Amino acid sequence: MVTDTPHDEAHGGALGARLNWLRAAVLGANDGVVSTAGIVVGVAGATDSRATLLTAGLTGLLAGSMSMAAGEYVSVSTQRDSEKAALAVERRELRERPEEELEELTGLLVARGLSQVVAREAAEQLTERDALRAHARVELGIDPDELANPWHAAGASFLAFTVGALLPLLAIVLPPAWLRLPVTVLSVLAALTLTGWWSARLGAASAGPAVLRNVGGGALAMAVTYGAGSVLGAVGV
């Protein structure tokens, strides 16, 4: 029972990390769909020029994907720096006051439901095996071998946003002029239904409210931008 605890914890942490990445990918794709749809539908309200729509859509796709990647890189870099700093503090404490750290680890295991005797035995075994890894996982919730990677996060955000943005972009430029708007709106609403359902599933939440919020927000965004584009196109701006 004692020897299974670190494995189970690591397995659960890895699963949670994968779910977080998958959820971030779904939300990134959702952002790409909504923001690019807002741009191209707004421009479609002012003009039916395919070249103009393509230029606006591509510009929005590139700007949005780069912004997402840069933001994720900065955010995850900060997280990684914090994790490394916490590990450095823990490493110093283990070197300077090992007995106090052993008592602390024992207390943490007791707080997780182990008896005092079993917790003490587990803490001693974990400390002998790898004290830093034990404290990192139990005390800090960090896996020293799997620190957050800002480049992976940035690349994933860039890719997710781009994939989502391609749907409204292709939907607005490929069909004939009279079909562009309905095809785009229907495609976007279908995609938002899917991403809303999937994000709710990943979060173990009810799918209905999540889908309604997602679809409602996207529909509102397209309505507002189309209205603005129509007004600006009518006045010749």
Rosetta silent file (secondary structure, phi, psi, omega in degrees, C-alpha in Angstrom):
SEQUENCE: MVTDTPHDEAHGGALGARLNWLRAAVLGANDGVVSTAGIVVGVAGATDSRATLLTAGLTGLLAGSMSMAAGEYVSVSTQRDSEKAALAVERRELRERPEEELEELTGLLVARGLSQVVAREAAEQLTERDALRAHARVELGIDPDELANPWHAAGASFLAFTVGALLPLLAIVLPPAWLRLPVTVLSVLAALTLTGWWSARLGAASAGPAVLRNVGGGALAMAVTYGAGSVLGAVGV
SCORE:     score description
SCORE:     0.000 S_00000001
   1 L     0.000  -41.363 -178.003    0.000    0.000    0.000 S_00000001
   2 L   -66.930  -43.907 -174.900    2.789    2.407    0.879 S_00000001
   3 L   -71.924  -15.604 -179.512    4.814    1.795   -2.253 S_00000001
   4 H   -83.856  -17.421 -173.419    1.794    2.372   -4.509 S_00000001
   5 H   -60.242  -50.437 -179.856    1.136    5.910   -3.295 S_00000001
   6 H   -61.613  -39.391 -179.138    3.779    7.770   -5.385 S_00000001
   7 H   -63.773  -46.359 -179.115    2.889    5.812   -8.518 S_00000001
   8 H   -62.731  -39.763 -179.089   -0.817    6.512   -8.155 S_00000001
   9 H   -66.295  -43.218  179.700   -0.158   10.171   -7.464 S_00000001
  10 H   -63.971  -40.900  179.444    2.147   10.533  -10.451 S_00000001
  11 H   -62.659  -44.298  179.179   -0.343    8.733  -12.665 S_00000001
  12 H   -64.560  -39.088  178.723   -3.159   10.985  -11.509 S_00000001
  13 H   -65.361  -40.697  179.347   -1.022   14.081  -11.975 S_00000001
  14 H   -64.742  -41.141  178.598   -0.040   13.052  -15.493 S_00000001
  15 H   -63.348  -43.519  178.668   -3.672   12.362  -16.380 S_00000001
  16 H   -62.036  -39.328  178.744   -4.717   15.736  -14.984 S_00000001
  17 H   -64.726  -41.185  179.020   -1.983   17.466  -16.989 S_00000001
  18 H   -64.449  -40.756  178.093   -3.111   15.740  -20.194 S_00000001
  19 H   -64.234  -38.690  178.219   -6.711   16.755  -19.559 S_00000001
  20 H   -64.393  -41.099  178.074   -5.628   20.343  -18.948 S_00000001
  21 H   -65.078  -41.512 -179.777   -3.705   20.405  -22.214 S_00000001
  22 H   -65.801  -41.132  178.155   -6.643   18.915  -24.095 S_00000001
  23 H   -63.319  -40.720  178.228   -9.036   21.413  -22.534 S_00000001
  24 H   -63.937  -37.358  178.534   -6.668   24.265  -23.469 S_00000001
  25 H   -65.501  -42.545  179.124   -6.524   22.979  -27.052 S_00000001
  26 H   -63.935  -43.847 -179.630  -10.323   22.875  -27.302 S_00000001
  27 H   -68.165  -35.260  176.895  -10.651   26.385  -25.874 S_00000001
  28 H   -64.534  -43.449  176.390   -7.890   27.656  -28.167 S_00000001
  29 H   -62.900  -39.162  178.685   -9.690   26.255  -31.203 S_00000001
  30 H   -61.717  -42.756  177.199  -12.907   27.794  -29.926 S_00000001
  31 H   -61.690  -40.387  178.697  -11.222   31.207  -29.688 S_00000001
  32 H   -62.630  -41.291  178.469   -9.957   30.804  -33.240 S_00000001
  33 H   -62.166  -52.038 -173.307  -13.442   30.034  -34.508 S_00000001
  34 H   -66.995  -48.456 -175.009  -15.145   32.938  -32.735 S_00000001
  35 H   -67.171  -42.500 -179.949  -12.568   35.666  -33.325 S_00000001
  36 H   -70.595  -37.773  176.445  -11.981   34.857  -36.996 S_00000001
  37 H   -61.311  -41.874  178.105  -15.704   34.422  -37.636 S_00000001
  38 H   -59.561  -40.836 -179.136  -16.310   37.826  -36.098 S_00000001
  39 H   -66.949  -53.375 -173.070  -13.741   39.382  -38.415 S_00000001
  40 H   -70.237  -35.267  177.556  -14.825   37.781  -41.685 S_00000001
  41 H   -68.647  -38.241  176.415  -18.555   38.142  -41.016 S_00000001
  42 H   -62.150  -44.545  178.443  -18.024   41.798  -40.128 S_00000001
  43 H   -66.598  -35.998  178.549  -16.093   42.396  -43.329 S_00000001
  44 H   -64.010  -25.299  175.875  -18.757   40.470  -45.265 S_00000001
  45 H   -69.815  -21.705 -178.095  -21.282   42.999  -44.015 S_00000001
  46 H  -101.887  -28.194 -176.891  -19.335   45.716  -45.801 S_00000001
  47 L  -153.514  155.127  175.353  -18.126   43.968  -48.966 S_00000001
  48 L  -109.398   16.276  179.344  -18.454   40.744  -50.931 S_00000001
  49 L   -70.029  119.980 -179.586  -14.916   40.940  -52.341 S_00000001
  50 H   -62.911  -39.213 -179.808  -13.290   37.533  -51.931 S_00000001
  51 H   -62.807  -41.586  179.430   -9.812   39.080  -51.904 S_00000001
  52 H   -66.468  -42.278  178.796  -10.785   41.468  -49.113 S_00000001
  53 H   -64.018  -41.650  179.611  -12.376   38.686  -47.090 S_00000001
  54 H   -65.055  -43.068  179.140   -9.344   36.451  -47.526 S_00000001
  55 H   -62.065  -46.086 -179.802   -6.965   39.249  -46.539 S_00000001
  56 H   -64.048  -42.786 -178.782   -8.987   40.115  -43.455 S_00000001
  57 H   -66.237  -44.700  179.475   -9.371   36.484  -42.439 S_00000001
  58 H   -64.786  -40.407  178.361   -5.707   35.605  -42.884 S_00000001
  59 H   -62.404  -44.576  178.088   -4.629   38.716  -41.027 S_00000001
  60 H   -63.668  -40.285  178.871   -6.943   37.890  -38.167 S_00000001
  61 H   -61.692  -48.121 -177.865   -5.765   34.267  -38.118 S_00000001
  62 H   -66.632  -44.467 -179.772   -2.091   35.221  -37.979 S_00000001
  63 H   -63.293  -43.968 -178.872   -2.579   37.981  -35.433 S_00000001
  64 H   -66.942  -44.237 -178.579   -4.734   35.805  -33.206 S_00000001
  65 H   -67.160  -39.292  177.732   -2.517   32.721  -33.361 S_00000001
  66 H   -67.405  -39.092  178.331    0.638   34.740  -32.692 S_00000001
  67 H   -63.832  -44.276  178.329   -1.044   36.553  -29.817 S_00000001
  68 H   -61.631  -44.985 -178.537   -2.220   33.266  -28.308 S_00000001
  69 H   -64.235  -44.482 -179.470    1.232   31.710  -28.675 S_00000001
  70 H   -64.762  -43.261  179.149    3.023   34.702  -27.196 S_00000001
  71 H   -62.753  -41.661  179.875    0.608   34.949  -24.287 S_00000001
  72 H   -68.832  -37.157  178.645    0.886   31.240  -23.528 S_00000001
  73 H   -62.468  -46.560 -179.944    4.683   31.380  -23.760 S_00000001
  74 H   -63.688  -44.847 -177.940    4.889   34.232  -21.260 S_00000001
  75 H   -62.535  -48.342 -177.045    2.363   32.614  -18.925 S_00000001
  76 H   -72.401  -31.486  174.972    3.972   29.175  -18.916 S_00000001
  77 H   -62.158  -41.600  177.184    7.482   30.646  -18.666 S_00000001
  78 H   -63.378  -42.814  177.507    6.392   32.422  -15.497 S_00000001
  79 H   -61.595  -43.673 -179.411    4.902   29.179  -14.186 S_00000001
  80 H   -64.226  -41.851  178.056    8.107   27.276  -14.973 S_00000001
  81 H   -61.227  -40.239  178.868   10.239   29.908  -13.257 S_00000001
  82 H   -65.577  -40.609  178.690    8.024   29.648  -10.169 S_00000001
  83 H   -64.338  -43.013  179.712    8.303   25.852  -10.180 S_00000001
  84 H   -65.732  -38.134  178.046   12.090   25.976  -10.489 S_00000001
  85 H   -65.836  -41.122  178.963   12.314   28.525   -7.686 S_00000001
  86 H   -64.543  -39.710  178.098   10.128   26.370   -5.425 S_00000001
  87 H   -66.524  -36.790  178.423   12.279   23.323   -6.151 S_00000001
  88 H   -64.351  -40.964  177.404   15.429   25.306   -5.356 S_00000001
  89 H   -63.544  -44.244 -179.371   13.978   26.325   -1.984 S_00000001
  90 H   -64.642  -38.662  179.309   12.972   22.746   -1.248 S_00000001
  91 H   -64.020  -40.783  179.093   16.427   21.473   -2.217 S_00000001
  92 H   -67.243  -41.901  179.818   18.069   23.945    0.144 S_00000001
  93 H   -64.299  -38.076  178.105   15.726   23.066    3.018 S_00000001
  94 H   -65.745  -33.072  179.357   16.396   19.356    2.537 S_00000001
  95 H   -75.804  -38.002 -173.391   20.118   20.022    2.712 S_00000001
  96 H   -88.373  -31.481 -177.747   19.986   22.345    5.731 S_00000001
  97 L  -143.526   69.409 -175.685   17.262   20.734    7.890 S_00000001
  98 H   -62.044  -37.054 -178.320   16.515   17.186    6.757 S_00000001
  99 H   -65.590  -41.248  178.551   14.829   16.114   10.015 S_00000001
 100 H   -64.813  -36.961  178.965   12.330   18.979    9.876 S_00000001
 101 H   -69.483  -34.532  176.248   11.567   18.161    6.268 S_00000001
 102 H   -65.107  -41.808  177.376   10.998   14.521    7.174 S_00000001
 103 H   -63.771  -39.796  179.718    8.526   15.589    9.858 S_00000001
 104 H   -63.996  -43.909  179.155    6.823   17.886    7.379 S_00000001
 105 H   -63.770  -39.695  176.852    6.451   15.110    4.817 S_00000001
 106 H   -60.249  -45.577  179.029    5.052   12.819    7.496 S_00000001
 107 H   -61.785  -37.881  178.902    2.480   15.453    8.446 S_00000001
 108 H   -65.923  -38.989  178.938    1.452   15.914    4.839 S_00000001
 109 H   -70.658  -35.323  174.557    0.891   12.184    4.435 S_00000001
 110 H   -62.551  -42.154  179.306   -1.114   12.084    7.654 S_00000001
 111 H   -63.241  -21.445  178.442   -3.255   14.906    6.311 S_00000001
 112 L   -90.086    3.179  172.887   -3.941   12.734    3.280 S_00000001
 113 L   113.702   -3.338  178.692   -5.414    9.981    5.402 S_00000001
 114 L   -81.694  152.093  174.181   -2.499    7.774    6.465 S_00000001
 115 L   -70.969  163.617 -178.543   -1.998    6.826   10.081 S_00000001
 116 H   -58.660  -43.642 -177.254    0.962    8.351   11.912 S_00000001
 117 H   -65.965  -48.578 -179.248    2.915    5.096   11.869 S_00000001
 118 H   -65.774  -39.676  179.729    2.296    4.353    8.193 S_00000001
 119 H   -62.761  -41.032  179.257    2.903    7.986    7.221 S_00000001
 120 H   -64.313  -44.364  179.234    6.241    7.995    9.026 S_00000001
 121 H   -62.779  -43.617  179.760    7.317    4.770    7.336 S_00000001
 122 H   -64.088  -42.189 -179.531    6.224    6.064    3.929 S_00000001
 123 H   -62.469  -41.145  178.786    8.005    9.384    4.477 S_00000001
 124 H   -65.387  -42.422 -179.991   11.240    7.606    5.400 S_00000001
 125 H   -65.856  -42.559  179.539   11.057    5.315    2.378 S_00000001
 126 H   -65.714  -38.359  179.951   10.262    8.176    0.017 S_00000001
 127 H   -66.543  -41.586  177.903   13.069   10.278    1.472 S_00000001
 128 H   -64.745  -36.235 -177.862   15.588    7.463    1.064 S_00000001
 129 H   -73.970  -53.095  178.884   14.488    6.913   -2.519 S_00000001
 130 H  -166.657   95.620 -173.785   14.383   10.557   -3.650 S_00000001
 131 H   -63.643  -43.395 -177.452   13.685   13.224   -1.056 S_00000001
 132 H   -63.965  -44.552  179.993   13.350   16.114   -3.486 S_00000001
 133 H   -63.222  -39.355  179.757   10.905   14.279   -5.755 S_00000001
 134 H   -62.434  -47.740 -179.814    8.834   13.207   -2.752 S_00000001
 135 H   -68.605  -36.683 -179.863    8.519   16.740   -1.397 S_00000001
 136 H   -61.543  -43.242 -176.706    7.964   18.180   -4.862 S_00000001
 137 H   -77.007  -45.967 -173.951    5.037   15.876   -5.544 S_00000001
 138 H   -79.054  -44.047 -174.641    3.440   15.709   -2.095 S_00000001
 139 H   -86.480  -43.410 -172.952    4.121   19.229   -0.831 S_00000001
 140 H  -101.375  -17.364 -175.977    4.297   21.315   -4.005 S_00000001
 141 L    70.455   31.568 -177.545    2.272   19.271   -6.493 S_00000001
 142 L  -120.483  137.274  170.702    5.160   19.425   -8.971 S_00000001
 143 L   -98.155  111.415 -176.800    6.770   16.632  -10.958 S_00000001
 144 L   -59.063  -22.389 -179.083   10.468   17.629  -11.293 S_00000001
 145 L   -88.278   -7.424 -176.622   10.720   15.571  -14.485 S_00000001
 146 L  -135.267   54.489  176.523    7.752   17.252  -16.149 S_00000001
 147 L   -67.612  152.111 -178.952    8.058   20.981  -15.583 S_00000001
 148 L   -57.912  134.875 -179.058    5.848   23.167  -17.751 S_00000001
 149 L  -108.580  111.139 -176.426    7.399   23.746  -21.182 S_00000001
 150 H   -64.692  -31.390  179.636    6.650   27.223  -22.587 S_00000001
 151 H   -70.270  -40.119  176.002    7.592   26.256  -26.139 S_00000001
 152 H   -62.837  -43.934 -179.359    5.216   23.307  -26.152 S_00000001
 153 H   -62.783  -44.094  179.923    2.461   25.490  -24.732 S_00000001
 154 H   -63.460  -44.800  179.460    3.061   28.219  -27.302 S_00000001
 155 H   -63.449  -41.186  179.270    3.110   25.750  -30.190 S_00000001
 156 H   -64.914  -40.801  179.370   -0.046   24.025  -28.994 S_00000001
 157 H   -65.802  -43.213  178.552   -1.882   27.344  -28.627 S_00000001
 158 H   -59.486  -47.168 -177.617   -0.748   28.493  -32.072 S_00000001
 159 H   -66.316  -44.559 -178.073   -1.877   25.240  -33.674 S_00000001
 160 H   -62.674  -45.955 -179.991   -5.218   25.072  -31.841 S_00000001
 161 H   -62.785  -43.017 -178.756   -6.124   28.658  -32.696 S_00000001
 162 H   -62.328  -44.114  179.124   -5.089   28.184  -36.338 S_00000001
 163 H   -60.599  -45.145  178.707   -7.165   25.028  -36.736 S_00000001
 164 H   -64.501  -39.784 -176.640  -10.208   26.770  -35.291 S_00000001
 165 H   -70.318  -26.959 -178.540   -9.686   29.904  -37.388 S_00000001
 166 H   -64.345  -30.182 -177.756   -9.418   27.992  -40.651 S_00000001
 167 H   -61.453  -58.327  179.206  -13.070   26.933  -40.495 S_00000001
 168 H   -65.505  -30.446  179.705  -14.700   30.384  -40.799 S_00000001
 169 H   -64.664  -48.784  179.473  -11.950   31.549  -43.153 S_00000001
 170 H   -68.359  -35.976 -178.855  -12.553   28.735  -45.646 S_00000001
 171 H   -66.329  -27.230 -177.038  -16.313   28.943  -45.182 S_00000001
 172 H   -90.557  -21.687 -175.689  -16.357   32.621  -46.158 S_00000001
 173 H  -105.196  -21.328 -175.515  -14.039   32.461  -49.194 S_00000001
 174 L   -83.282  -42.721 -177.418  -14.822   29.135  -50.871 S_00000001
 175 L   -71.470  165.347  172.580  -18.598   29.255  -51.546 S_00000001
 176 L   -63.599  161.209 -171.435  -20.189   31.570  -54.126 S_00000001
 177 H   -54.172  -41.297 -173.910  -21.035   35.063  -52.877 S_00000001
 178 H   -73.937  -14.876  179.528  -24.726   34.372  -52.158 S_00000001
 179 H  -103.722   -8.168 -171.860  -23.889   31.350  -49.988 S_00000001
 180 H   -58.361  -50.512 -175.078  -20.924   32.745  -48.043 S_00000001
 181 H   -66.078  -50.856  179.704  -22.756   34.178  -45.092 S_00000001
 182 H   -62.871  -38.895  178.283  -25.177   31.296  -44.405 S_00000001
 183 H   -62.774  -43.308 -179.476  -22.453   28.677  -44.889 S_00000001
 184 H   -64.591  -47.615 -177.962  -20.133   30.536  -42.534 S_00000001
 185 H   -61.821  -47.000 -179.166  -22.765   31.100  -39.860 S_00000001
 186 H   -65.414  -40.277  179.304  -23.973   27.495  -39.918 S_00000001
 187 H   -64.403  -43.115 -179.277  -20.431   26.110  -39.935 S_00000001
 188 H   -65.602  -44.758  179.751  -19.397   28.311  -37.038 S_00000001
 189 H   -63.580  -37.339  176.757  -22.463   27.455  -34.957 S_00000001
 190 H   -64.874  -43.340  179.459  -21.884   23.745  -35.589 S_00000001
 191 H   -64.672  -39.808  179.455  -18.240   24.060  -34.552 S_00000001
 192 H   -68.232  -32.533  174.219  -19.176   25.995  -31.414 S_00000001
 193 H   -62.571  -44.503 -179.199  -21.702   23.325  -30.524 S_00000001
 194 H   -65.821  -47.313 -178.276  -18.978   20.709  -30.781 S_00000001
 195 H   -68.672  -34.143  176.471  -16.363   22.642  -28.803 S_00000001
 196 H   -64.780  -43.715  178.709  -18.924   23.589  -26.151 S_00000001
 197 H   -64.575  -43.601 -176.381  -19.971   19.975  -25.744 S_00000001
 198 H   -69.197  -39.370  178.504  -16.394   18.724  -25.662 S_00000001
 199 H   -65.360  -37.518  177.165  -15.192   21.324  -23.138 S_00000001
 200 H   -65.987  -39.917  179.357  -18.119   20.429  -20.867 S_00000001
 201 H   -63.200  -42.624  179.138  -17.300   16.738  -21.213 S_00000001
 202 H   -64.295  -33.571  179.702  -13.671   17.343  -20.277 S_00000001
 203 L   -91.535    7.087 -179.836  -14.779   19.298  -17.244 S_00000001
 204 L    54.894   37.976  179.611  -17.411   16.701  -16.268 S_00000001
 205 L  -109.786  170.848  177.886  -20.077   19.424  -16.472 S_00000001
 206 L   -68.595  132.081 -175.051  -23.532   19.494  -18.029 S_00000001
 207 H   -74.704  -34.520 -174.892  -23.236   19.872  -21.790 S_00000001
 208 H   -56.151  -57.119  179.966  -26.478   21.781  -22.389 S_00000001
 209 H   -60.895  -38.421 -179.631  -25.624   25.069  -20.629 S_00000001
 210 H   -63.746  -43.088  179.349  -22.052   25.006  -21.964 S_00000001
 211 H   -65.008  -43.711 -179.946  -23.256   24.553  -25.552 S_00000001
 212 H   -62.198  -43.530  178.250  -25.876   27.289  -25.191 S_00000001
 213 H   -62.578  -44.835 -176.657  -23.332   29.743  -23.793 S_00000001
 214 H   -65.005  -49.219 -179.392  -20.820   28.915  -26.468 S_00000001
 215 H   -66.770  -41.800  179.395  -23.255   29.103  -29.372 S_00000001
 216 H   -61.918  -43.287  178.796  -24.982   32.179  -27.970 S_00000001
 217 H   -64.323  -42.812  178.708  -21.713   34.038  -27.532 S_00000001
 218 H   -65.756  -41.708  179.179  -20.534   33.180  -31.034 S_00000001
 219 H   -63.528  -41.024  178.671  -23.865   34.117  -32.597 S_00000001
 220 H   -63.909  -42.690  179.192  -23.856   37.441  -30.750 S_00000001
 221 H   -59.895  -45.116 -179.875  -20.299   38.173  -31.868 S_00000001
 222 H   -67.295  -38.154  179.653  -21.169   37.517  -35.519 S_00000001
 223 H   -64.218  -43.899 -178.614  -24.381   39.554  -35.312 S_00000001
 224 H   -65.900  -47.323 -177.511  -22.609   42.557  -33.805 S_00000001
 225 H   -69.048  -35.094  177.246  -19.703   42.528  -36.240 S_00000001
 226 H   -65.810  -41.664  177.605  -21.979   41.968  -39.241 S_00000001
 227 H   -61.600  -45.096  179.114  -24.143   44.883  -38.129 S_00000001
 228 H   -62.996  -43.017  179.572  -21.094   47.113  -37.711 S_00000001
 229 H   -64.634  -39.014  179.154  -19.712   46.057  -41.095 S_00000001
 230 H   -63.625  -42.592  179.486  -23.070   46.696  -42.792 S_00000001
 231 H   -64.423  -46.640 -178.252  -23.313   50.200  -41.307 S_00000001
 232 H   -65.817  -37.519  177.996  -19.738   51.069  -42.245 S_00000001
 233 H   -67.059  -36.451 -179.249  -20.215   49.663  -45.742 S_00000001
 234 H   -67.712  -34.656 -179.466  -23.421   51.647  -46.214 S_00000001
 235 L   -89.090   -0.118  174.916  -21.775   54.944  -45.297 S_00000001
 236 L    77.524   26.028  178.968  -18.795   54.183  -47.503 S_00000001
 237 L   -78.521    0.000    0.000  -16.151   53.993  -44.767 S_00000001
